XYZ file of C-alpha atoms in Angstrom:
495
model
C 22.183 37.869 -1.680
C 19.350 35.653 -0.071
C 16.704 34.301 -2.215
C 13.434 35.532 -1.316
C 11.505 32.227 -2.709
C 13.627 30.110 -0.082
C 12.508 28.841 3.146
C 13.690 26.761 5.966
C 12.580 24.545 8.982
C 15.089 23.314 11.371
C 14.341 20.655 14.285
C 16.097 19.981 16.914
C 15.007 16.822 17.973
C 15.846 14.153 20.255
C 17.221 11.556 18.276
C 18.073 13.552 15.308
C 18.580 17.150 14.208
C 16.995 17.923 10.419
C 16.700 20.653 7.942
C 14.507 20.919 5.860
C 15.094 23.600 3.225
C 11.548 24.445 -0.100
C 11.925 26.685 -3.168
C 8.067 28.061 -3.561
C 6.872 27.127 -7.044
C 3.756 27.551 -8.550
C 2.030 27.465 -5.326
C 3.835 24.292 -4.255
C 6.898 24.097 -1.993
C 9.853 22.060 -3.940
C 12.185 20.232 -1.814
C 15.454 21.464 -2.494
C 17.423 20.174 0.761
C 16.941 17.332 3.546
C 19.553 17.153 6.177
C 19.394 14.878 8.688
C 22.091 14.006 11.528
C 21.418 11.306 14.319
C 22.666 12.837 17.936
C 20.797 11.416 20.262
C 20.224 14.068 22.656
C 18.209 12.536 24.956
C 20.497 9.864 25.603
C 22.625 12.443 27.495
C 20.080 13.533 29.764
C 21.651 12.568 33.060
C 19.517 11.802 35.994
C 19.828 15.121 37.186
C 18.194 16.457 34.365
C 20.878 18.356 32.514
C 22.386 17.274 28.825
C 26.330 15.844 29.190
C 28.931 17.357 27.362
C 29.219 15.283 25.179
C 25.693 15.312 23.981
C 26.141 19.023 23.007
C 28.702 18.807 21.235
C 27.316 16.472 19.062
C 24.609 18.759 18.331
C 27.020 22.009 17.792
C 28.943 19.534 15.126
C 25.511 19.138 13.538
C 24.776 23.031 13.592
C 27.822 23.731 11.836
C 26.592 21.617 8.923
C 23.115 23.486 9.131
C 24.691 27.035 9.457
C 26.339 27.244 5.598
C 22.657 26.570 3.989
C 21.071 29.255 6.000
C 23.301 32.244 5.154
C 21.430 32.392 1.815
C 17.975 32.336 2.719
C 15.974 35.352 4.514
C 16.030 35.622 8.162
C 12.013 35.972 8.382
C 12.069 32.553 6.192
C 13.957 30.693 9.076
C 12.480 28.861 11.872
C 14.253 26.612 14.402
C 12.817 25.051 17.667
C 14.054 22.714 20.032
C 11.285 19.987 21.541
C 11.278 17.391 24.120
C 15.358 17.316 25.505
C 15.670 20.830 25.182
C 12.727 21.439 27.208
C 13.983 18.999 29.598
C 17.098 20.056 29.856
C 18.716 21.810 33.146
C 21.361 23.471 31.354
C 19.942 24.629 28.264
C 21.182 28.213 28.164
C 24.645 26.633 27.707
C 23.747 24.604 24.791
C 22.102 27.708 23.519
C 24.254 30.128 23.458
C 26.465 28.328 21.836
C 23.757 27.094 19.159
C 22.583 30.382 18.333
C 25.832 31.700 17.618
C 26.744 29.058 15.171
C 23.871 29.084 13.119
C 23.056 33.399 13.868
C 19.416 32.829 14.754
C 17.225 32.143 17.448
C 16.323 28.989 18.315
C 12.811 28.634 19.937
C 12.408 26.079 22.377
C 8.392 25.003 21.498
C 5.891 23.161 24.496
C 4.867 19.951 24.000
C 0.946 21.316 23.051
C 2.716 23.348 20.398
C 5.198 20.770 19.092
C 1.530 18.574 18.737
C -0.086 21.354 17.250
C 2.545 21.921 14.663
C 3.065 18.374 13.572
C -0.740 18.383 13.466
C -0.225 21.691 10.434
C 2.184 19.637 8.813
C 0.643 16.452 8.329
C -2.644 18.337 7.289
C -0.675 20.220 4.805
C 0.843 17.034 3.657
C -1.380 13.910 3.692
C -4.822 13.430 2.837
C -7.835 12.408 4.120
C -11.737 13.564 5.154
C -13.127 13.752 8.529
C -11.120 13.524 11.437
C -7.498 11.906 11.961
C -5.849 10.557 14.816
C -2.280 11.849 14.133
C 0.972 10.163 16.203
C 4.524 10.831 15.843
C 7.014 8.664 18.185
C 10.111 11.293 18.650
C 13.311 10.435 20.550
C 11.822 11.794 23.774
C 8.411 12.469 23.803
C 5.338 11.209 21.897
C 2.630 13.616 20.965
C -1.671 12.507 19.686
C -3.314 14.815 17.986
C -7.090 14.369 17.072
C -7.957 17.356 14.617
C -10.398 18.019 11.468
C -8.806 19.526 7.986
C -6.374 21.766 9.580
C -7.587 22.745 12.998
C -6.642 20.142 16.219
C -9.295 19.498 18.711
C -7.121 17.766 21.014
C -3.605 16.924 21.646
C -1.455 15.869 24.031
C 2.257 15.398 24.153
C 3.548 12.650 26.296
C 7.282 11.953 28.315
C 8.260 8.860 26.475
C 10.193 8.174 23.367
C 12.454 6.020 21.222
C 15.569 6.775 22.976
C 14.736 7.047 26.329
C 12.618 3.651 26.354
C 15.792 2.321 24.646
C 17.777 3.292 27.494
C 15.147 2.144 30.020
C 13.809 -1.189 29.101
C 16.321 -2.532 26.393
C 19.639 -1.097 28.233
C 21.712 -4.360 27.610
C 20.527 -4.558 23.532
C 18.447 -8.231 24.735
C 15.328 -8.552 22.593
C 13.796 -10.538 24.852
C 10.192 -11.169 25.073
C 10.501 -9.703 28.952
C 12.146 -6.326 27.795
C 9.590 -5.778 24.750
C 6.898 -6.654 27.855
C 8.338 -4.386 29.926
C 8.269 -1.539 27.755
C 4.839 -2.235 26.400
C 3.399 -1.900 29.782
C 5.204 1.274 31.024
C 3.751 2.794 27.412
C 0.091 1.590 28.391
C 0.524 3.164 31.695
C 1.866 5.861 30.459
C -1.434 6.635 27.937
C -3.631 5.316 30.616
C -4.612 9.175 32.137
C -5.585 10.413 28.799
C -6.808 7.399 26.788
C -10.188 7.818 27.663
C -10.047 11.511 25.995
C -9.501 10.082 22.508
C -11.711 7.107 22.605
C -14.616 9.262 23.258
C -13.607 12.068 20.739
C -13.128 8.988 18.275
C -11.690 9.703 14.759
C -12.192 7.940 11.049
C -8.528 7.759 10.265
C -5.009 7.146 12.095
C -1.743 8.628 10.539
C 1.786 8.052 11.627
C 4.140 10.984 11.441
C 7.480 9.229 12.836
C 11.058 7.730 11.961
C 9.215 4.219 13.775
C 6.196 4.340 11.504
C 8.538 5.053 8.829
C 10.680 1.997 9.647
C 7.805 -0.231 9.839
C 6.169 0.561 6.766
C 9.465 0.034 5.189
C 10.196 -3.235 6.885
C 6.177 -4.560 6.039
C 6.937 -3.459 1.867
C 9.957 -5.518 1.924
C 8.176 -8.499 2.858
C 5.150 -7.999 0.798
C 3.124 -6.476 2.688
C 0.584 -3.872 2.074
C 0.918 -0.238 3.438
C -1.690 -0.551 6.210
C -0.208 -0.990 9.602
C -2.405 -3.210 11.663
C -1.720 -4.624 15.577
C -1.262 -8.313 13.765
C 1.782 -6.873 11.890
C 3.603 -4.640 14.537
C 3.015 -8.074 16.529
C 4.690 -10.147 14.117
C 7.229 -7.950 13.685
C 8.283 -7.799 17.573
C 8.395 -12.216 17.157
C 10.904 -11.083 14.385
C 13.232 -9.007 16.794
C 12.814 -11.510 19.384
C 14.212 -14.415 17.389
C 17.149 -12.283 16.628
C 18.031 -11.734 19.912
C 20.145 -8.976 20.885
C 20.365 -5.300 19.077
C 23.567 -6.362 17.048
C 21.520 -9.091 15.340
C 18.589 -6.974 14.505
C 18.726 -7.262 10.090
C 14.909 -7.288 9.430
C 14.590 -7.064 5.673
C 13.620 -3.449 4.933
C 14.868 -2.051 8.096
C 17.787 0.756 7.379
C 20.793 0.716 9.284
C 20.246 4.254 11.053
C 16.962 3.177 12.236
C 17.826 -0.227 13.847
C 18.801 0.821 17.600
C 15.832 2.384 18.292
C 13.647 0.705 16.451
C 12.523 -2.383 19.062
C 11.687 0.727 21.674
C 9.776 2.519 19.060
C 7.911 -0.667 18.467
C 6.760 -1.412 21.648
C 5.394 2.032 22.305
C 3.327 1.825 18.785
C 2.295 -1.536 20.087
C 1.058 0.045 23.567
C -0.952 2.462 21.335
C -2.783 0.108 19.603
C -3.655 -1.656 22.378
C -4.758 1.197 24.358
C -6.841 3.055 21.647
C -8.248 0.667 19.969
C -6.747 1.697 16.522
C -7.398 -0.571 13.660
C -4.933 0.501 10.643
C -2.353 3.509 10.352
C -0.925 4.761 7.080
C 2.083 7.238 6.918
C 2.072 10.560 6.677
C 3.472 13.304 4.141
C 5.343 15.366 6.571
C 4.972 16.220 10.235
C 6.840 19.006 12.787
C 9.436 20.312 9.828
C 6.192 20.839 7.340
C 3.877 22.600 9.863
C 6.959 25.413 10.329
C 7.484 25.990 6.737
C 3.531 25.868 5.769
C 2.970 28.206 9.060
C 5.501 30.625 7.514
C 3.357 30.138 4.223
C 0.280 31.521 5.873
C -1.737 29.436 3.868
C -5.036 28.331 4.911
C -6.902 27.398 2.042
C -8.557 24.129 2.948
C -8.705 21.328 0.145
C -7.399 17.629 -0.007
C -3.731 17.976 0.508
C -3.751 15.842 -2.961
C -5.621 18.304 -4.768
C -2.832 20.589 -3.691
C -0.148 18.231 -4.931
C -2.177 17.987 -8.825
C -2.740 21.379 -9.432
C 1.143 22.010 -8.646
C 1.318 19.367 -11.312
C -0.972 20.497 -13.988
C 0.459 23.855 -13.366
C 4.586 22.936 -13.429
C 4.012 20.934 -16.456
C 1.530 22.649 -18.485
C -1.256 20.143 -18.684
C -4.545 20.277 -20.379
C -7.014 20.579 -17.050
C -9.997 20.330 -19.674
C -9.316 17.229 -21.702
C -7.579 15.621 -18.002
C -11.068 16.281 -16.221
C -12.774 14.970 -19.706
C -10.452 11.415 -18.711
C -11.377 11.862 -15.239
C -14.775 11.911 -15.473
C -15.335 9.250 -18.420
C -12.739 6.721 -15.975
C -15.117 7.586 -12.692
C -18.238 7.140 -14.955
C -17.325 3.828 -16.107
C -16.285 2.660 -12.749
C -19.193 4.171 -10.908
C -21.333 1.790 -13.410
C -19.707 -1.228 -11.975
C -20.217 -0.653 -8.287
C -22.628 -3.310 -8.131
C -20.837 -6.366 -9.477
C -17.462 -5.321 -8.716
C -16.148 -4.287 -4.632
C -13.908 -1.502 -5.466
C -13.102 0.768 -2.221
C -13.064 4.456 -2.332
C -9.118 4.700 -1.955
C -9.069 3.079 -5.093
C -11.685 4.809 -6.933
C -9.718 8.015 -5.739
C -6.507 6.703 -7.531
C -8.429 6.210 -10.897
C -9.530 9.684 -10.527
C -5.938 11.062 -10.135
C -4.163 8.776 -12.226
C -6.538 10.323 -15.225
C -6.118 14.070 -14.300
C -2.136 13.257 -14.693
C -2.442 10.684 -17.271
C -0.514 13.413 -19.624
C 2.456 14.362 -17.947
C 5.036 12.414 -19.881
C 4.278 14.479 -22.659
C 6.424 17.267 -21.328
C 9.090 14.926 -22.378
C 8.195 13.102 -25.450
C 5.022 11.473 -27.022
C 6.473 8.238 -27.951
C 7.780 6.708 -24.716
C 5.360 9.606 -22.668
C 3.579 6.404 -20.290
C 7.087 5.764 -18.989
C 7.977 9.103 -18.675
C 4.707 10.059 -16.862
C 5.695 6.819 -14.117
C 9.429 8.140 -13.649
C 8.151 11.752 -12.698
C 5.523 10.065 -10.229
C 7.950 7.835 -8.993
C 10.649 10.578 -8.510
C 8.733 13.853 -8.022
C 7.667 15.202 -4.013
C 3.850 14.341 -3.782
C 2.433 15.612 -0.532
C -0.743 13.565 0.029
C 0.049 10.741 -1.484
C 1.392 7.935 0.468
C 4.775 5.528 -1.052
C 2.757 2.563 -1.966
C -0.166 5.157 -3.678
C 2.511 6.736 -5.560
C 3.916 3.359 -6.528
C 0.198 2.912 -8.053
C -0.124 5.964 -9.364
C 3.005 5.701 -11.115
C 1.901 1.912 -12.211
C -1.452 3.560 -13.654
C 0.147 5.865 -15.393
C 2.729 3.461 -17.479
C -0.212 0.963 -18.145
C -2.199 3.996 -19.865
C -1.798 2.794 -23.138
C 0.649 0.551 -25.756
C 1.274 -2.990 -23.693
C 0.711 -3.805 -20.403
C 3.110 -4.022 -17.800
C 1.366 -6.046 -15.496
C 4.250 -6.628 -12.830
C 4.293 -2.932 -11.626
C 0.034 -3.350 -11.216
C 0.998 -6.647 -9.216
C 3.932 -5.108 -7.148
C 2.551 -1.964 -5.544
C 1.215 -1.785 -2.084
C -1.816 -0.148 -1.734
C -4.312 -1.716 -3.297
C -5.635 -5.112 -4.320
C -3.567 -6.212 -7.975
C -6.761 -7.068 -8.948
C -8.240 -3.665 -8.475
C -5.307 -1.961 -10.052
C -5.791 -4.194 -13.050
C -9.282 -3.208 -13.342
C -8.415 0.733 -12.738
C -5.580 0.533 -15.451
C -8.107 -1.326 -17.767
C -10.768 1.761 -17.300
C -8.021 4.384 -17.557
C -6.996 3.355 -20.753
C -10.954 2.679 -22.234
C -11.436 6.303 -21.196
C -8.594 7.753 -22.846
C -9.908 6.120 -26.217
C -12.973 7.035 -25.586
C -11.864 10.808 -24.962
C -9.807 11.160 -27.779
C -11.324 14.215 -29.984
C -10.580 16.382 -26.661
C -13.532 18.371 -27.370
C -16.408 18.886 -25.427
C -19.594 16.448 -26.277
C -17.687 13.912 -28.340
C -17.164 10.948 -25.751
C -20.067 8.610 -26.562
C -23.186 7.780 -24.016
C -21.748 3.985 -22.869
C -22.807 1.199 -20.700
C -19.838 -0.691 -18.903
C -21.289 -4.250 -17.773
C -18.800 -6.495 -15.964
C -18.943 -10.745 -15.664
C -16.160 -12.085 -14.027
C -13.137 -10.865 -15.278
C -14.788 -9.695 -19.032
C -15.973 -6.077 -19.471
C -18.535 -5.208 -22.014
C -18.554 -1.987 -23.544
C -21.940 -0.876 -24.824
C -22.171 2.149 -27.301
C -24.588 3.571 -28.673
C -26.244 2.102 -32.297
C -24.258 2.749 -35.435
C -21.108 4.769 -33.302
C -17.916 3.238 -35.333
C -19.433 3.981 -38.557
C -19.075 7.659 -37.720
C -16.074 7.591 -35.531
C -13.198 5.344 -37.356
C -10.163 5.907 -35.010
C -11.737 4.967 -31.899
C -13.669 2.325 -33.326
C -10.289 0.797 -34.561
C -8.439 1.728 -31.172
C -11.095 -0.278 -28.939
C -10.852 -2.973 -31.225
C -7.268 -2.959 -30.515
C -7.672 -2.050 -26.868
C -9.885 -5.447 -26.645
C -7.145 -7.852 -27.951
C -4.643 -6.426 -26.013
C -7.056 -6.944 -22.695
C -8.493 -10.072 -23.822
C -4.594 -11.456 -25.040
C -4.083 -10.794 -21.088
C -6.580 -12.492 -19.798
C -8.886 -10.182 -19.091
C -11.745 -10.188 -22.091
C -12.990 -7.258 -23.380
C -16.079 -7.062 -25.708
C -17.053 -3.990 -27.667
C -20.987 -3.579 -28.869
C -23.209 -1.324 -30.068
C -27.108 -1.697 -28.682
């Protein structure tokens, strides 16, 4: 019996071959199964354009993995496509027939404008983000840029060059020489050179990486302490790093995982190229890319909000939270940092993360009261959260521990996406609002004046307040020893 809730998206890519398999729950897909298998089809392209024998029967091994996990899902849930080697490919109706018998459905072999424009579905679906995104994604044998707006592209473009074939071309004796990384930087520049001009007058606000390479990076720059923002500066420094070790079999950058190292130096080089050539000044990485666009496009959904807003409803909804008094936090947290804009620099990512860190500040409580900040920080740390990026859930899950009892000030200090200062200061709010919110009623959180000097905050309320309101009196009182014992000095008045 198939499930009709089930759905699955199957790529055959060409470096690695991945199902994904979502359970649709409360409007939110839940990830149930990611398999992933490195073949490396495009390293048997031979030069006369069909795939080697050996190539597809690495693949067929791989579909006979897939092929259990799809018997029990409908056949209308299903999608499959093949992208750059397949379309490539000479010989394809060989590896096809084959294919389609193991896994008993169709595979679709995409273009490269639809390949863009479905990556471009998934990482709108996925990641967030106003205005309009540059999105890349570095595959095995082809590279496709998409410039769209919410969830329609406006212009894409997918391009012959790739992880494994530039492996194969410019680092085909493993040297990580500063003449191979050269090499391959330059044949990536030429490559964008027809169409660079397109995007650099289209322009765009934001840049998002959908790939295995942007992946690998971010991991590699966490590792070493790094924030989440990839820059040129960093994927510079990181190519001096694979040129002092020297040769493919030396390649142990801390953070780098062991499936990702061969291809990572060519995948480097052509994210290097595309910095250079358009211009762009940070990347973050995205939710979900190729994989996502097939299941969301089998969704039919089209509603268009934040992809984050998406991801907190699901929330609220799953675990039964009180949207009232979580908007009541929200909105007392955003007041009291909107009245510090002008002595403090917060950015807007940050003030974003205050607002969502205050809608969810409840959701240990589906566990237990007691221990319900820890809680609330395992199920962010743990749960899918499409929109968010690692380091913002790392923060979000930081917020949400430092909501109340002591502070935990390493997990503030140790996440990656914003300042530790600024995620002091956002925790600090958070848990001033939550006081201050308390009764959970409407029209019982005081008029207040937040002033800020330095590192002290001065809480202003209104004349005569804690003779009428004991408990939060007392638990501000408290609240200001705790911040002040830290370091950070908190003074309560009345005016």
């Amino acid at each position: 019996m198939t499930n009709a809730a089930l759905y699955a998206a199957v790529d055959l890519g060409s470096n690695s071959f991945h199902m994904l398999v979502v359970h649709e729950v409360a409007g939110a897909c839940r990830t149930l199964a990611k398999v992933k298998r490195k073949v490396r089809l495009a390293a048997g392209l031979q030069t006369d354009g069909s795939l080697d024998a050996a190539s597809m029967e690495r693949g067929w091994d791989c579909l006979q993995l897939f092929a259990e996990q799809l018997q029990d899902i409908p056949a209308d849930h299903i999608r499959i496509v093949g992208t750059a080697t397949l379309r490539l490919a000479t010989n394809i109706a060989v590896f096809l027939e084959r294919a389609q018998a193991i896994l008993g459905h169709p595979i679709r072999i995409i273009s490269g404008e639809e390949e863009a424009a479905t990556i471009y579905e998934g990482v709108a679906w996925t990641s967030s983000g106003v205005g309009r995104r540059l999105v890349i994604d570095i595959g095995g044998a082809s590279t496709e840029l998409i410039v769209g707006e919410g969830t329609a592209p406006q212009l894409l473009n997918s391009l012959h060059m790739g992880c494994v074939t530039w492996l194969s071309r410019y680092f085909p004796d493993g040297q990580l020489s500063a003449a191979n990384f050269d090499h391959a930087i330059a044949a990536a520049r030429q490559t964008l050179m027809p169409i660079a001009g397109d995007y650099l007058k289209l322009g765009w606000q934001s840049c998002i990486g959908a790939s295995g390479t942007v992946q690998a990076i971010q991991e590699i720059m966490l590792s070493q302490g790094e924030d989440e923002q990839i820059t040129l500066a960093k994927l510079r420094q990181l190519k001096q790093q694979a040129i002092a070790c020297g040769h493919l079999d030396r390649l142990g950058l801390s953070g780098l995982q062991a499936d990702r190292v061969t291809v990572f130096p060519s995948g480097l080089a052509i994210l290097i190229a595309l910095f250079e050539m358009l211009a762009i000044d940070s990347m973050t990485l995205a939710g979900g890319a190729l994989r996502e666009g097939l299941i969301y496009g089998m969704l039919g959904r089209r509603r268009e909000c934040d992809a984050r807003e998406r991801t907190a409803d699901s929330l609220i909804c799953r675990y039964q939270l009180d949207r009232e008094q979580a908007e009541r936090v929200r909105n007392t947290a955003l007041k009291a940092l909107q009245q510090l804009a002008s002595s403090r620099n917060i950015d807007s990512p940050a003030t974003a993360m205050l607002g969502w860190a205050a809608l969810l500040y409840e959701l240990g409580l589906c566990i237990e009261y007691k221990r319900a900040p820890e809680h609330a920080a395992y199920i962010i740390r743990h749960v899918d959260l499409p929109g968010f990026t690692p380091a913002q859930k790392q923060l979000l899950a930081a917020l949400l521990l430092n909501q109340r009892d002591e502070f935990r000030q390493e997990s503030l200090e140790q996440q990656g996406a914003i300042e530790a200062e600024q995620a002091i200061l956002l925790a600090r709010l958070l848990r001033l609002a939550i006081i201050l919110c308390l009764r959970r009623t409407r029209g019982t959180v005081p008029e207040f004046r937040l002033e800020s000097r330095d590192r002290q905050l001065t809480l202003i309320l209104p004349t005569d307040w804690s003779g009428s309101h004991h408990l939060r009196a007392s638990e501000l009182q408290q609240e200001a020893v705790r911040q002040t014992e830290q370091g950070w000095p908190l003074v309560i008045q009345e005016q």
